[in-house]
Short mmCIF file of C-alpha atoms in Angstrom, two decimals:
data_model
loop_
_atom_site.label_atom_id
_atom_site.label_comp_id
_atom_site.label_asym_id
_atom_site.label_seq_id
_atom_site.Cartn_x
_atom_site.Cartn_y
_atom_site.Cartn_z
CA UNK A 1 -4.68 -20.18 1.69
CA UNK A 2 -7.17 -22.68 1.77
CA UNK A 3 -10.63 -22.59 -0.22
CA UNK A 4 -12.56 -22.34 3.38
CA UNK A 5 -10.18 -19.85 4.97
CA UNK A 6 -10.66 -17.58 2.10
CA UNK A 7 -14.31 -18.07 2.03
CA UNK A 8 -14.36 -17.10 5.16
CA UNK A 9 -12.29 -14.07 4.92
CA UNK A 10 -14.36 -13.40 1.94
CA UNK A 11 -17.88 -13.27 3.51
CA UNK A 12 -16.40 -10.94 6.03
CA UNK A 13 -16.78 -7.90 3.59
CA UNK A 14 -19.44 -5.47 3.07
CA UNK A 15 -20.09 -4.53 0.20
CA UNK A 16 -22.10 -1.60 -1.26
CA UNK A 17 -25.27 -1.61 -3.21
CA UNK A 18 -23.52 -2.13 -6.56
CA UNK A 19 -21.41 -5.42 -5.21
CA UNK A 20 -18.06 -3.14 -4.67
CA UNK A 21 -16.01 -2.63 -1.92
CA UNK A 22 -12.95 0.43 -2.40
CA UNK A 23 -9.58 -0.98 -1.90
CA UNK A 24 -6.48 1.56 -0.77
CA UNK A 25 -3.59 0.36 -1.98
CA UNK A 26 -0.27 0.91 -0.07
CA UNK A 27 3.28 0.15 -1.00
CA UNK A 28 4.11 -2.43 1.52
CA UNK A 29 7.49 -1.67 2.52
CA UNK A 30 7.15 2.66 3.02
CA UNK A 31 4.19 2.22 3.49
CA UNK A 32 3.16 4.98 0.71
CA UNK A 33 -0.47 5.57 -0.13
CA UNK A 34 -0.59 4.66 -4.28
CA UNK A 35 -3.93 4.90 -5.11
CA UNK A 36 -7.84 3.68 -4.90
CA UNK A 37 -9.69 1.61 -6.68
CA UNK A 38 -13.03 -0.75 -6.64
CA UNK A 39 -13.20 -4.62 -6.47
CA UNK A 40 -16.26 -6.59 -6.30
CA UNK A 41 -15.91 -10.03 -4.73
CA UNK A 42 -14.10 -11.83 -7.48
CA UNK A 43 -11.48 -9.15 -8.21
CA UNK A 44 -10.89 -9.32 -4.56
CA UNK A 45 -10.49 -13.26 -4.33
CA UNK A 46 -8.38 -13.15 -7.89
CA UNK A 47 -6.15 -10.33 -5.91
CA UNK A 48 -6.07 -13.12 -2.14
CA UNK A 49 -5.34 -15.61 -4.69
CA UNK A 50 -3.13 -15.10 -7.52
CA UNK A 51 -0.64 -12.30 -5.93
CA UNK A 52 -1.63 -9.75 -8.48
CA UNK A 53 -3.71 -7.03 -7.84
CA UNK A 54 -7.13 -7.02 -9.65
CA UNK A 55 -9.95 -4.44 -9.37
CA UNK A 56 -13.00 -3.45 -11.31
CA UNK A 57 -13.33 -1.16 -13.68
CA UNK A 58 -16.34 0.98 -13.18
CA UNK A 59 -16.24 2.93 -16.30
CA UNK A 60 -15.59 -0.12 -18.36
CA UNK A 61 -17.28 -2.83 -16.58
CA UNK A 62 -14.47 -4.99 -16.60
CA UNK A 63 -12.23 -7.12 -14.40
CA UNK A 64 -8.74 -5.21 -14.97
CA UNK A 65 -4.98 -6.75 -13.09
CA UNK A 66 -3.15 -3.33 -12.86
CA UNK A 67 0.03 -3.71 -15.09
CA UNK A 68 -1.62 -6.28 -17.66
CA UNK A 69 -1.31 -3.03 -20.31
CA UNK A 70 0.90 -0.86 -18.84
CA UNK A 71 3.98 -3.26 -16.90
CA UNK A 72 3.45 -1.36 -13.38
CA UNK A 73 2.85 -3.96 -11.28
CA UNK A 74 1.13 -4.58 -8.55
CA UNK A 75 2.54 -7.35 -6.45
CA UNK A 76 0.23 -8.70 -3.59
CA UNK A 77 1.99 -8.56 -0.20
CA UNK A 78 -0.50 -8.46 2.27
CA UNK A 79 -4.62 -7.76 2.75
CA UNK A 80 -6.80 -6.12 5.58
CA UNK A 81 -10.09 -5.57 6.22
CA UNK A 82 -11.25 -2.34 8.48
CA UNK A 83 -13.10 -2.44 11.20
CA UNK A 84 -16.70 -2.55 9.58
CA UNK A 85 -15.56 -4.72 6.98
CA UNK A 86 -16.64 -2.25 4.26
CA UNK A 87 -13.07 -0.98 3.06
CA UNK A 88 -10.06 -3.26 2.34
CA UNK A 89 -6.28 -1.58 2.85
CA UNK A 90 -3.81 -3.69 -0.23
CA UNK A 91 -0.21 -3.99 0.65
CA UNK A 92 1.42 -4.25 -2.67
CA UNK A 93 4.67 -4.60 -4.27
CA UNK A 94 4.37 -1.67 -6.61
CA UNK A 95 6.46 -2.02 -9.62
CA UNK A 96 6.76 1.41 -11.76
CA UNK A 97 4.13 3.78 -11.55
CA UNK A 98 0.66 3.53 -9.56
CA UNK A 99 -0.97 6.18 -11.34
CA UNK A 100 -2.84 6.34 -14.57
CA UNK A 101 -1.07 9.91 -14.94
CA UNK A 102 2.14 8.30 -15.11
CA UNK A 103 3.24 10.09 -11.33
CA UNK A 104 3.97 7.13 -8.37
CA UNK A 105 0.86 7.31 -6.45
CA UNK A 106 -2.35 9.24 -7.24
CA UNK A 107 -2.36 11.36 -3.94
CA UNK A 108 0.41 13.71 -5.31
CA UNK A 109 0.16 17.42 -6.64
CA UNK A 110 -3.41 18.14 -5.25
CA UNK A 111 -3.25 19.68 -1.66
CA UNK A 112 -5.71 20.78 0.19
CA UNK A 113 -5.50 23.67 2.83
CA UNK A 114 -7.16 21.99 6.10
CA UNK A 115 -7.19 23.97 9.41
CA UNK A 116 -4.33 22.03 11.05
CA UNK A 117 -5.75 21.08 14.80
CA UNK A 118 -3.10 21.01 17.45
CA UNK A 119 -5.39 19.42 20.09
CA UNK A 120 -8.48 18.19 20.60
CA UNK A 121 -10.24 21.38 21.15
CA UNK A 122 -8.26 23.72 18.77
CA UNK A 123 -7.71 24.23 15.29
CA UNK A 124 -5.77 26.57 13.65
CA UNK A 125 -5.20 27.89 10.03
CA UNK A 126 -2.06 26.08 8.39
CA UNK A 127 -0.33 29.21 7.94
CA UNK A 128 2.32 30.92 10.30
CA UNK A 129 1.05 33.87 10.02
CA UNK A 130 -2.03 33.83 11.21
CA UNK A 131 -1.12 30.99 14.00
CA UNK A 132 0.75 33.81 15.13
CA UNK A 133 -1.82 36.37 15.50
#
């Protein structure tokens, strides 16, 4: 990629009022929601630029390339930008574990119970039997 393309691509995102922008990170091929995480503009043009996923660590306040301390990987495969340029979808590579917990991705274990709508204009419970009712 060349320096003006990525500038470019670059000044394209919105950030928020600390400098971040979140960044969802899929597995490329399964397309498998891993996890989320923050990048200001230089972990974002380290992650365009080097092929290795880099974010910002908000608790520590520190550039961090996920599998520098732990070996799971994050290999860069691809980059988008949503439609109002404030959140950035990551298609990685994923090489062991996504999660800080030590499970693949981070959206595992924790579901919610959302009224399940079956059209535009109704919802029902997720539960049989009351859909039946």
């Amino acid at each position: 990629m060349s320096e003006d393309r990525l500038e470019a691509d670059l000044s394209l995102v919105t950030y928020n009022d600390q400098g971040l922008v979140p960044v969802i990170v899929q597995q490329w091929d399964t397309l498998e929601v891993l996890m989320m995480a923050w990048a200001d503009e230089e972990a974002l043009r380290r992650s365009l630029t080097t092929g290795r996923a880099t974010y910002w660590s908000r608790s520590r306040q520190e550039y961090w390339r996920k599998g520098d301390t732990s070996g799971h990987v994050q290999h860069v495969r691809g980059a988008r930008l949503d439609c109002d340029g404030d959140t950035v979808l990551l298609f990685v590579d994923q090489i062991g574990v996504a999660c800080h917990t030590g499970t693949r991705t981070c959206f595992d274990g924790r579901d919610l119970d959302p009224v399940v709508a079956v059209s535009d204009d109704v919802a029902v419970p997720d539960d049989a039997e009351t859909a039946t009712q």
